[in-house]
Coordinates of C-alpha atoms and ligand atoms in Angstrom, one line a residue:
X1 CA 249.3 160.7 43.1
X2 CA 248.5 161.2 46.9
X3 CA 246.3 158.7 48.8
X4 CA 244.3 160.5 52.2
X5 CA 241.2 160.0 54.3
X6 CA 241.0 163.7 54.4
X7 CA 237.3 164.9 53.7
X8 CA 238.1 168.5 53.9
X9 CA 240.9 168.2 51.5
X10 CA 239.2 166.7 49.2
X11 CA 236.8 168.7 49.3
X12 CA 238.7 171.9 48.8
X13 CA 240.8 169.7 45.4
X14 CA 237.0 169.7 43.8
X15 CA 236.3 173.2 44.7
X16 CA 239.4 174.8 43.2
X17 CA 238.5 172.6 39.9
X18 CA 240.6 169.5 40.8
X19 CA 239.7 165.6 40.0
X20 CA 239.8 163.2 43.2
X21 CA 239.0 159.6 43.2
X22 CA 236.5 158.7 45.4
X23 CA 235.3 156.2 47.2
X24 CA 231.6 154.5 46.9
X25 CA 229.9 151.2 47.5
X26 CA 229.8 150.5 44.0
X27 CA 233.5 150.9 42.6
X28 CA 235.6 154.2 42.9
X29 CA 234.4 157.2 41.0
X30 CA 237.1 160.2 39.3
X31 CA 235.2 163.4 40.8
X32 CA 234.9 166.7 39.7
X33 CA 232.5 169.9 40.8
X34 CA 229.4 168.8 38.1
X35 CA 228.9 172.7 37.9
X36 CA 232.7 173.2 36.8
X37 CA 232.6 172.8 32.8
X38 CA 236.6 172.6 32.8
X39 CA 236.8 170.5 35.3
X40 CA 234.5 168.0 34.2
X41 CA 236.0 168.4 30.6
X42 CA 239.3 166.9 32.5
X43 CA 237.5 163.9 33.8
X44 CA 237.0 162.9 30.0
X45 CA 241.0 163.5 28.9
X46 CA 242.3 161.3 31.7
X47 CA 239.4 158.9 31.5
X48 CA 239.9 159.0 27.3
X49 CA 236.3 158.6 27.6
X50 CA 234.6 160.0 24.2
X51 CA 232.3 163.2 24.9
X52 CA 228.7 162.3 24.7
X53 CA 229.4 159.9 26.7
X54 CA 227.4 161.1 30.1
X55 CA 228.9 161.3 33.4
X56 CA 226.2 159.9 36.5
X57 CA 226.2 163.2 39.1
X58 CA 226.4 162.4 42.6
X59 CA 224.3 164.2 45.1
X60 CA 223.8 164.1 49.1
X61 CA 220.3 164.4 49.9
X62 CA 216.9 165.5 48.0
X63 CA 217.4 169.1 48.2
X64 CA 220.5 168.4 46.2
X65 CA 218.9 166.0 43.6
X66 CA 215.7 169.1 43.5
X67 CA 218.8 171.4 42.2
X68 CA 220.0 169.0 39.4
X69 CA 216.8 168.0 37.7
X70 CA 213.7 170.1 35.8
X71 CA 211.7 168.1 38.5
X72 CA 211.6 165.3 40.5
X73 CA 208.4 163.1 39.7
X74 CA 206.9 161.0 42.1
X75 CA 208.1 157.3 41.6
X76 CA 212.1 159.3 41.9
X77 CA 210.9 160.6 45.4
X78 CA 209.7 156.9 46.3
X79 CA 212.9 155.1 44.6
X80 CA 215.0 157.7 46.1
X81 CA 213.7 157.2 49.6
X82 CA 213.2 153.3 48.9
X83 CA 217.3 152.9 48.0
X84 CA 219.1 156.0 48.8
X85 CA 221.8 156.1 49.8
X86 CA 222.6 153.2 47.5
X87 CA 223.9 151.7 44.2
X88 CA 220.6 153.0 42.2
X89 CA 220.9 155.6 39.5
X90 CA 217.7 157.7 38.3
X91 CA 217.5 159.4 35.0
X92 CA 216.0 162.6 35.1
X93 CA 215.0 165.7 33.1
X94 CA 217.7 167.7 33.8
X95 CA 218.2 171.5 35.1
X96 CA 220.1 174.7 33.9
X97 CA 223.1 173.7 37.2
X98 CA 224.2 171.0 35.0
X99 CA 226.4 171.9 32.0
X100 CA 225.7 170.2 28.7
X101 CA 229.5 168.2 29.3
X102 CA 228.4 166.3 32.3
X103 CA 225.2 165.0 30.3
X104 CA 227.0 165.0 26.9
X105 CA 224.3 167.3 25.3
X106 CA 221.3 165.1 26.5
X107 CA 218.3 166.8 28.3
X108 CA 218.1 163.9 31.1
X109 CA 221.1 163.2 34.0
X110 CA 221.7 160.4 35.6
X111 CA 221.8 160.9 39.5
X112 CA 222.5 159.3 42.7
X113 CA 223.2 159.1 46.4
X114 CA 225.9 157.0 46.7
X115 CA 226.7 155.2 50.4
X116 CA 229.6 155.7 51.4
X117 CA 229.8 158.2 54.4
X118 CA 233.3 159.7 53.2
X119 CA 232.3 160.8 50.2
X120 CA 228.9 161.8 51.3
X121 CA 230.4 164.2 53.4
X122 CA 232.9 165.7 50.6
X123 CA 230.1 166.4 49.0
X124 CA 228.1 167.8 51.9
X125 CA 231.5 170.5 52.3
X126 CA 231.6 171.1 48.1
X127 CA 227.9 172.1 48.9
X128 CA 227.5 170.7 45.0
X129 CA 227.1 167.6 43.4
X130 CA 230.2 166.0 42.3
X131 CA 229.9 164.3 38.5
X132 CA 231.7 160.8 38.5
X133 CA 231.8 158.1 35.9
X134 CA 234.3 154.6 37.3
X135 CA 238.2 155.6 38.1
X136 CA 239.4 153.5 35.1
X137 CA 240.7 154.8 31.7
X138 CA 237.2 153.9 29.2
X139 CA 236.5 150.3 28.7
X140 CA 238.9 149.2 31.2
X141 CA 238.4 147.0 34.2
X142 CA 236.9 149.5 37.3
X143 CA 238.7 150.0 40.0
X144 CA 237.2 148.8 43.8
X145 CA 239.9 150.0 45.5
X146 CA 242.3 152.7 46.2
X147 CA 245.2 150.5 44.8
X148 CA 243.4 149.7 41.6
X149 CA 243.0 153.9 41.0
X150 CA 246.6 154.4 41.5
X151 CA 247.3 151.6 39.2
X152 CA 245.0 152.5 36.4
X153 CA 245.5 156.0 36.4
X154 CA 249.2 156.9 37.3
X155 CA 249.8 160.6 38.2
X156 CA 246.5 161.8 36.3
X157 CA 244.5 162.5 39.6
X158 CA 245.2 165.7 41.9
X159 CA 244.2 163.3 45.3
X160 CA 242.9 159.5 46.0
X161 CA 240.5 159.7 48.8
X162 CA 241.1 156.0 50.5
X163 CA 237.7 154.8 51.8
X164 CA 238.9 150.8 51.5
X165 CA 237.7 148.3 49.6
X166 CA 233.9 148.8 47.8
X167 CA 231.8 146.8 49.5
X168 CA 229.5 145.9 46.2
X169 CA 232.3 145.9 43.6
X170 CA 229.8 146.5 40.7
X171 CA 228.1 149.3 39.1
X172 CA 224.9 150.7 40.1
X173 CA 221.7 149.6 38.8
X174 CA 220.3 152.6 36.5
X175 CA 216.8 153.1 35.5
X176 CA 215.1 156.1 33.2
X177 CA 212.5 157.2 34.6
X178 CA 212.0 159.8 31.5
X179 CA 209.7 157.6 29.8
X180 CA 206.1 156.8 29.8
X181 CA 207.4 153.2 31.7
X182 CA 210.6 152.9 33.7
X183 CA 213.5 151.2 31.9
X184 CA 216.2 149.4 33.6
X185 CA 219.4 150.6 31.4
X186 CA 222.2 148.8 33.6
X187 CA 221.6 145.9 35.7
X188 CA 223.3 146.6 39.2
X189 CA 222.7 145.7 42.9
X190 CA 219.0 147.0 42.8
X191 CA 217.2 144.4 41.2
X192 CA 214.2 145.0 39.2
X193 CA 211.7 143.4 41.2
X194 CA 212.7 145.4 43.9
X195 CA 212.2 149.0 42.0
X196 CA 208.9 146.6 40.7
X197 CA 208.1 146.3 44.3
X198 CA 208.2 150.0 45.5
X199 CA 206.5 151.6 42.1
X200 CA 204.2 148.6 41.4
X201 CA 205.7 149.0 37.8
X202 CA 208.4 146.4 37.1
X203 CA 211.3 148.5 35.0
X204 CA 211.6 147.0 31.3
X205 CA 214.8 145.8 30.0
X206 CA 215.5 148.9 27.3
X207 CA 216.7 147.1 24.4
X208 CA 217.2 150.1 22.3
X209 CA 220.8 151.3 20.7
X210 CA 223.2 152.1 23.8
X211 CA 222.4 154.9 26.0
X212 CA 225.0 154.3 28.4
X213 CA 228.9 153.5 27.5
X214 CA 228.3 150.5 30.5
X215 CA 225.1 149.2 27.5
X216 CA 228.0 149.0 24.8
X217 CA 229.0 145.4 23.8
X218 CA 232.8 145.9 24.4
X219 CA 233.3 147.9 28.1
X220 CA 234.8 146.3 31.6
X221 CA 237.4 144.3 29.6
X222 CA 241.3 143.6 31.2
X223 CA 244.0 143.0 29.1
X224 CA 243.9 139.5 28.4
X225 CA 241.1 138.2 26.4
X226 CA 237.7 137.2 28.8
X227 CA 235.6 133.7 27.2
X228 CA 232.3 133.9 29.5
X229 CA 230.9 130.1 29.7
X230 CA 227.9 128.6 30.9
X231 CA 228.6 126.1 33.9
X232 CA 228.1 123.1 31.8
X233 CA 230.2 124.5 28.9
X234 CA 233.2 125.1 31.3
X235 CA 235.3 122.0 31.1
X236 CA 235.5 122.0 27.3
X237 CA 236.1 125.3 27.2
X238 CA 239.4 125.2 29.4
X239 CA 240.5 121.2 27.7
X240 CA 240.3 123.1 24.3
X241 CA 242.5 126.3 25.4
X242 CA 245.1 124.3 27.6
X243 CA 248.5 122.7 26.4
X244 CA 249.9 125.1 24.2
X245 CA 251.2 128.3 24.7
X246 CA 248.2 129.7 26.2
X247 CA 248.2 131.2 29.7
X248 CA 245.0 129.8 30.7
X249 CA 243.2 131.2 33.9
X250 CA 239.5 129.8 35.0
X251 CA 237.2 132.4 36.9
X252 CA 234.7 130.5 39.2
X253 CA 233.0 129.8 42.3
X254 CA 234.4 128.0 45.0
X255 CA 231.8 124.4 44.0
X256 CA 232.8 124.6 40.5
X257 CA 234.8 121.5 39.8
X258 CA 238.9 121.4 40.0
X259 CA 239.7 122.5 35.8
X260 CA 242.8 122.4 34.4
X261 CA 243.6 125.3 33.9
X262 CA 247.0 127.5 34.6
X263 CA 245.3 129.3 36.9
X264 CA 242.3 129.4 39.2
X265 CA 240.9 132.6 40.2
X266 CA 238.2 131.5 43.1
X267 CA 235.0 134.0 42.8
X268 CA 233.7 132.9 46.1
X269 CA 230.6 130.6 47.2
X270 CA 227.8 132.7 46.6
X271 CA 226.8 135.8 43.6
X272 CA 227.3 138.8 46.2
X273 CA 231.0 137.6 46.8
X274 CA 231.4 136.8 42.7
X275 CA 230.6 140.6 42.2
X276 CA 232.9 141.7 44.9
X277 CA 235.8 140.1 43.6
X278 CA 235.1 140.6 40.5
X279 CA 237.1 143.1 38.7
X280 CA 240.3 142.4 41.3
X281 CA 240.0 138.8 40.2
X282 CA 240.4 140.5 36.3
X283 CA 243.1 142.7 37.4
X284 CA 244.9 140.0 39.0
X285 CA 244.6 137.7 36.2
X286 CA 246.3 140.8 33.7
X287 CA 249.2 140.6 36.8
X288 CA 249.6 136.9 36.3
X289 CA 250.0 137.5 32.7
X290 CA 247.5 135.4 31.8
X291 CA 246.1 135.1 27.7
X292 CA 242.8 134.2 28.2
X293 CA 239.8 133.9 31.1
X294 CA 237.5 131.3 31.2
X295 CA 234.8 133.1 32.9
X296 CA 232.3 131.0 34.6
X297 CA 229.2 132.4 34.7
X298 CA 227.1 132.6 38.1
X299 CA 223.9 132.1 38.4
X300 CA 221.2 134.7 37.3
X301 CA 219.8 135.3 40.9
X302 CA 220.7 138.1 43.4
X303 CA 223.8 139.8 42.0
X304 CA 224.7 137.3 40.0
X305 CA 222.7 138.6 37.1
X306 CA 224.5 142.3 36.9
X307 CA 228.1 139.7 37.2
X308 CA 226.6 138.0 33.8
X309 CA 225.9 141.1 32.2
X310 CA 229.6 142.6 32.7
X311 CA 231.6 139.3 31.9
X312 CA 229.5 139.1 29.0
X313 CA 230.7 142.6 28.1
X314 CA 233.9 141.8 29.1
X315 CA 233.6 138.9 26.7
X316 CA 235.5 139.3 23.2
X317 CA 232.8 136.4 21.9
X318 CA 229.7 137.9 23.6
Ligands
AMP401 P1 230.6 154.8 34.2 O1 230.8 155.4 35.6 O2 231.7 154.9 33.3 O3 230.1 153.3 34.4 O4 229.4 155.6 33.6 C1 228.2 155.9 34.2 C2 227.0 155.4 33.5 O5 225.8 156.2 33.7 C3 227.3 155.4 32.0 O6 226.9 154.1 31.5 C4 226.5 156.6 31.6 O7 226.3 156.6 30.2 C5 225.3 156.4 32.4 N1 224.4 157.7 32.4 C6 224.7 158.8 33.0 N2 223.8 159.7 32.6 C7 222.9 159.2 31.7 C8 221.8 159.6 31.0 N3 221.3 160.9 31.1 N4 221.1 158.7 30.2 C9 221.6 157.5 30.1 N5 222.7 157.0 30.8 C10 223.3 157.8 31.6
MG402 MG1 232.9 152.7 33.8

């Protein structure tokens, strides 16, 4: 698998029908042409993501989003202008450009801008949106950097395209907008209030039956098993799992008391750096060959309440 900064060969991989990683401020997408039925149907073998699962479509620009939905209703056009480009996904009434395996059969799409200016621009040269779910085989731990696609996907992508690390290192916030209220389906960097701010509507929390393989109970998880604590329930948690044969490792901020545990996997000061580090701070703890992860959970402010809802995911006693 081949690593490159190469916009124009990227963009020529997608148009001949070929899957590249891409880069985004959220975590690193597997890309293919959303028009290319094949192509996309590759996205879901290497991924071993079950169909009717849908993929979010990427787009640069309005015109672009105008082409992949039935229409686009007002409070779109204001989020769109509000947070685009950005880690804010819109769920739409689709249109006829975008086959039935990028949606899974449904007759909405999930779309967005991302913001990241090297993929922006291979999609600018496709002249197409790109359909992209997270560069990880399904349920796994996304990937944030070009490193991490390499590692989880070995030799199953035609080209890497290496825009560094993701500078939010979570998944974008997605709201419906299908509905006779908006419903916040994902928590993400785009907080509610703020979408509440710009359509004087504050987003509901949809608490139907999953919608989204990111709303399942099991998804993000590494290899070794994830425990998400409270703050206060931290200390027991690690005295109870230490001494034995158990690799311990304890996910926190920086202020959280010294624990005993095996190892300590520092998340940072603040919930913007806890979501950055995230998912390498997983990955690294699946290097160290650690059993179990005492997740401490951050705070629900800022990012910190998107961090909760994917360690809690992550958690094999949600
Ligand atoms: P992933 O990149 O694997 O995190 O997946 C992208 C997320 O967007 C998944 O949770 C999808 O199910 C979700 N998504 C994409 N399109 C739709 C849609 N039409 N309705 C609901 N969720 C969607
Ligand atoms: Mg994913």
């Amino acid at each position: 698998m081949e690593s490159t900064r190469d916009k124009k060969r990227a963009a020529a991989v997608l148009a001949a029908g070929g899957l590249v990683a891409v880069p985004t401020e959220t975590v690193y997408g597997l890309a293919a042409d959303a028009t290319n039925e094949s192509a996309v149907q590759r996205v879901f073998e290497v991924k071993g993501r079950p169909a009717g699962h849908p993929l979010i479509v990427h787009v640069c620009g309005l015109s672009m989003l105008s082409s992949c939905v039935a229409d686009v209703p007002e409070d779109a056009r204001r989020l769109a202008e509000a947070f685009w480009p950005g880690p804010l996904t819109l769920v739409l009434r689709r249109s006829a450009l975008v086959p039935d395996v990028v949606t899974g059969g449904l007759s909405t799409v999930g779309v967005r801008q991302p913001d990241h200016v090297l993929t922006l621009e291979v999609i600018r040269l496709l002249g197409r949106p790109i359909a992209a779910p997270s560069a990880n085989r399904f349920g796994r731990v996304s990937p944030t950097s070009a490193l991490d696609v390499e590692e989880s996907l070995t030799g199953d992508v035609d080209l890497v395209l290496d825009g560094g690390p993701c500078r939010i290192g979570i998944e974008s916030t997605i709201v419906d907008l299908t509905g006779t209220t908006p419903a916040l389906l994902r928590p993400g960097a785009v907080s509610p209030d703020e979408i509440g701010e710009v359509l004087g509507k504050t987003p509901h929390v949809d608490s139907g039956p999953p919608r989204a393989p990111g709303m399942l109970a099991a998804h993000y998880a590494p290899t070794a098993r994830v425990l998400a604590v409270e703050r206060e329930e931290a200390g027991d948690a690690v005295g109870s799992l230490v001494g034995g044969d158990t690799r311990v490792a304890v996910m926190c901020e920086t202020d959280v008391d010294a624990l005993e545990a095996d190892i300590r996997l520092d998340a940072g000061s603040d919930e913007t750096t806890y979501a950055g580090r995230l998912y390498s701070l997983l990955r690294e703890a699946d290097r160290c060959g650690v059993d179990v992860v005492v997740a401490v959970l951050p705070r629900p402010r800022g990012l910190g309440g998107a961090v909760r809802d994917r360690l809690q995911r992550a958690s094999s006693t949600p």
